[in-house]
Amino acid sequence: MDRKATDEMTRDEELDRLVADSGFLRYHAEYVKRREFNAFDVLRYAEYEIRHGNVMAWLLDPNETHGIGRVFLEWFLGQARLPGRLPGKIVCGDGGQKVRVERELHYVDVMIFLEGDQGRHIVAIENKPGWASPEHYDQVRGYAAVLRAKYGDHEIHNVLLSSSREGIEDEDEIAHVSWRDVGARIETMHDAGIFGQGEVAPFIRQYLVAVGRLIRPEESDADYLRKLLDDHHSLLKYMFGALGDEGGEQEIRAMVRERHAHYQDTVLRLVKTFGQEPERLRSEVRDLLASRGIETTITSSKGKVVLWLSWDLQEAQGLGLGGTGGRIYWFFQFTLRSVVVVLESSPGRRDAVDRIVACMRKIPVDRRRRGRYPMKAGAFNHFHFYRHELVGDEILSGKSTAEVTEAVRQAVDEFLDAEDSDYTRINDYFQCLAFRPEAVAEEAK
């Protein structure tokens, strides 16, 4: 439907059309899940790698208290089955098989010991709640070498568990399982009642929300929300105008009639989202960068679903990227859901990029925050070195326009200024990479 509502449609009718929209119902479901009590949030466990490893080990062990036996174990082994390496009979538990699951044994996140008539097998799982990277595979190979030396009488099968939809190409020796598939499988089992109706099922419901935090939205997520805002532009613009007045939140709630009262908070949140135009935030950040002497370039995707603000990494200019358009640059990415900062290289001299990548893998910029360094090729021969979300959906969709603007400016300020920030650390790192003693000596003369 066109952005403008028909003249004949009343505000009540527009609201009826809004709450009946499948996009709105999807938005409401996401919002309700975020607002429900969740023990993982209270304990601040939702994003900790070790906590997810604990739950995975619990689900994979048939003898644990979840009461599902081998159901999840067999599914996971099927997902992680390396071609010709893990026999189907092992996956199905044939041959009087014994199962033992260990945590953090030999520094491996989860180890599954499978012993029976079909031989002795170990499935070693490295859990990375982030995108898969070559460095992660190198880590798995290092653990595999240790396990082969210690367990020579076992077949060793290695698995990388990450939030990427698929693993990296040409990594045939290490299986990859996606947290997206894990979450979908657990949800299917929960909906089917496999976890029963005791204390386990509520725990699983809360854990599924925590798993959702590991999985970045699909590209289509921004499209659905943009379409929802466009299709109901007239109503949301009217409501956003009312929101700016004293007592505006209560006025918005009052517009949602009794029959839709359970949607009041969701409608209010959507109205706030409507006011957080990525173009406005990009303009704010661009002005902020200009005040610091950083000249930026603006670009956007088709339909302005994603907006970018980029500038060159000056410290990388002496690295010999060369070629047409060869450069390393920072950019902020603005969507309705997030403000993300990225460092990537455009196509240039491939050998120069390969040397930089090899150095960064051997000597990481920050060993504590490896998840922020995907180190992988992207579209159109661009290469991604770094990615971090500065401001997320809870701020962009849950605050007033003034609060969002202040939060974004503060996040950018801290990213650029803090002495121990990633921005400072990466710029210093590249300055060292580009250091040439002869140039310094020449300047000294």
GROMACS .gro file of N, CA, C and O in nm, residues 313-316 319 330 343 359-360 363-366 373 415-436:
model
  144
  313LEU      N    1   4.135   0.504   0.639
  313LEU     CA    2   4.227   0.482   0.749
  313LEU      C    3   4.363   0.539   0.706
  313LEU      O    4   4.436   0.475   0.628
  314GLN      N    5   4.394   0.658   0.753
  314GLN     CA    6   4.514   0.728   0.707
  314GLN      C    7   4.640   0.648   0.737
  314GLN      O    8   4.736   0.649   0.659
  315GLU      N    9   4.642   0.579   0.850
  315GLU     CA   10   4.761   0.505   0.891
  315GLU      C   11   4.795   0.391   0.796
  315GLU      O   12   4.906   0.337   0.800
  316ALA      N   13   4.699   0.350   0.709
  316ALA     CA   14   4.722   0.238   0.619
  316ALA      C   15   4.771   0.281   0.481
  316ALA      O   16   4.797   0.196   0.395
  319LEU      N   17   5.089   0.119   0.308
  319LEU     CA   18   5.097  -0.027   0.304
  319LEU      C   19   5.098  -0.084   0.164
  319LEU      O   20   5.093  -0.205   0.145
  330TRP      N   21   3.738   0.303   0.731
  330TRP     CA   22   3.636   0.284   0.833
  330TRP      C   23   3.499   0.320   0.775
  330TRP      O   24   3.490   0.403   0.686
  343LEU      N   25   3.572  -0.196   0.974
  343LEU     CA   26   3.694  -0.164   0.902
  343LEU      C   27   3.710  -0.268   0.792
  343LEU      O   28   3.707  -0.388   0.818
  359CYS      N   29   4.946  -1.109   0.879
  359CYS     CA   30   5.005  -1.047   0.998
  359CYS      C   31   4.902  -1.036   1.111
  359CYS      O   32   4.931  -1.067   1.227
  360MET      N   33   4.780  -0.994   1.077
  360MET     CA   34   4.677  -0.975   1.179
  360MET      C   35   4.632  -1.109   1.239
  360MET      O   36   4.592  -1.114   1.356
  363ILE      N   37   4.948  -1.207   1.463
  363ILE     CA   38   4.958  -1.116   1.577
  363ILE      C   39   4.827  -1.039   1.587
  363ILE      O   40   4.811  -0.932   1.526
  364PRO      N   41   4.728  -1.090   1.660
  364PRO     CA   42   4.597  -1.024   1.667
  364PRO      C   43   4.606  -0.883   1.724
  364PRO      O   44   4.691  -0.855   1.809
  365VAL      N   45   4.518  -0.797   1.676
  365VAL     CA   46   4.512  -0.661   1.730
  365VAL      C   47   4.474  -0.666   1.878
  365VAL      O   48   4.530  -0.593   1.960
  366ASP      N   49   4.379  -0.751   1.912
  366ASP     CA   50   4.331  -0.762   2.050
  366ASP      C   51   4.291  -0.906   2.076
  366ASP      O   52   4.188  -0.953   2.026
  373TYR      N   53   3.677  -0.929   1.521
  373TYR     CA   54   3.765  -0.931   1.404
  373TYR      C   55   3.731  -1.052   1.316
  373TYR      O   56   3.794  -1.158   1.326
  415PHE      N   57   3.407   0.578   2.119
  415PHE     CA   58   3.480   0.494   2.023
  415PHE      C   59   3.601   0.568   1.967
  415PHE      O   60   3.710   0.509   1.951
  416LEU      N   61   3.586   0.697   1.939
  416LEU     CA   62   3.695   0.773   1.878
  416LEU      C   63   3.798   0.820   1.981
  416LEU      O   64   3.918   0.830   1.949
  417ASP      N   65   3.755   0.847   2.104
  417ASP     CA   66   3.841   0.918   2.199
  417ASP      C   67   3.909   0.831   2.303
  417ASP      O   68   4.020   0.863   2.345
  418ALA      N   69   3.841   0.726   2.348
  418ALA     CA   70   3.896   0.649   2.460
  418ALA      C   71   4.035   0.596   2.427
  418ALA      O   72   4.059   0.543   2.318
  419GLU      N   73   4.125   0.611   2.522
  419GLU     CA   74   4.264   0.572   2.497
  419GLU      C   75   4.277   0.422   2.468
  419GLU      O   76   4.363   0.380   2.393
  420ASP      N   77   4.189   0.342   2.529
  420ASP     CA   78   4.194   0.197   2.507
  420ASP      C   79   4.086   0.149   2.411
  420ASP      O   80   4.052   0.031   2.407
  421SER      N   81   4.029   0.241   2.330
  421SER     CA   82   3.923   0.202   2.237
  421SER      C   83   3.979   0.121   2.121
  421SER      O   84   4.098   0.127   2.090
  422ASP      N   85   3.889   0.046   2.056
  422ASP     CA   86   3.931  -0.031   1.938
  422ASP      C   87   3.984   0.060   1.828
  422ASP      O   88   4.078   0.025   1.757
  423TYR      N   89   3.923   0.176   1.814
  423TYR     CA   90   3.966   0.271   1.710
  423TYR      C   91   4.111   0.312   1.731
  423TYR      O   92   4.193   0.308   1.638
  424THR      N   93   4.144   0.352   1.852
  424THR     CA   94   4.282   0.391   1.883
  424THR      C   95   4.377   0.274   1.865
  424THR      O   96   4.485   0.288   1.805
  425ARG      N   97   4.338   0.158   1.914
  425ARG     CA   98   4.424   0.040   1.907
  425ARG      C   99   4.451  -0.001   1.762
  425ARG      O  100   4.565  -0.032   1.724
  426ILE      N  101   4.347   0.001   1.679
  426ILE     CA  102   4.363  -0.040   1.539
  426ILE      C  103   4.446   0.062   1.462
  426ILE      O  104   4.533   0.025   1.381
  427ASN      N  105   4.418   0.190   1.483
  427ASN     CA  106   4.498   0.293   1.414
  427ASN      C  107   4.646   0.281   1.450
  427ASN      O  108   4.734   0.294   1.365
  428ASP      N  109   4.675   0.259   1.579
  428ASP     CA  110   4.814   0.242   1.622
  428ASP      C  111   4.876   0.118   1.557
  428ASP      O  112   4.993   0.119   1.516
  429TYR      N  113   4.798   0.012   1.550
  429TYR     CA  114   4.846  -0.114   1.490
  429TYR      C  115   4.885  -0.093   1.344
  429TYR      O  116   4.993  -0.134   1.301
  430PHE      N  117   4.799  -0.025   1.269
  430PHE     CA  118   4.829  -0.002   1.127
  430PHE      C  119   4.942   0.098   1.109
  430PHE      O  120   5.018   0.091   1.011
  431GLN      N  121   4.956   0.189   1.201
  431GLN     CA  122   5.069   0.282   1.193
  431GLN      C  123   5.200   0.206   1.209
  431GLN      O  124   5.300   0.236   1.141
  432CYS      N  125   5.200   0.106   1.296
  432CYS     CA  126   5.320   0.022   1.311
  432CYS      C  127   5.344  -0.062   1.185
  432CYS      O  128   5.459  -0.079   1.142
  433LEU      N  129   5.237  -0.113   1.126
  433LEU     CA  130   5.253  -0.193   1.003
  433LEU      C  131   5.315  -0.111   0.891
  433LEU      O  132   5.394  -0.161   0.810
  434ALA      N  133   5.277   0.018   0.886
  434ALA     CA  134   5.324   0.103   0.777
  434ALA      C  135   5.455   0.174   0.810
  434ALA      O  136   5.506   0.251   0.727
  435PHE      N  137   5.510   0.148   0.927
  435PHE     CA  138   5.632   0.219   0.970
  435PHE      C  139   5.751   0.184   0.880
  435PHE      O  140   5.778   0.067   0.853
  436ARG      N  141   5.822   0.287   0.833
  436ARG     CA  142   5.942   0.267   0.750
  436ARG      C  143   6.056   0.348   0.812
  436ARG      O  144   6.056   0.471   0.804
   0.00000   0.00000   0.00000
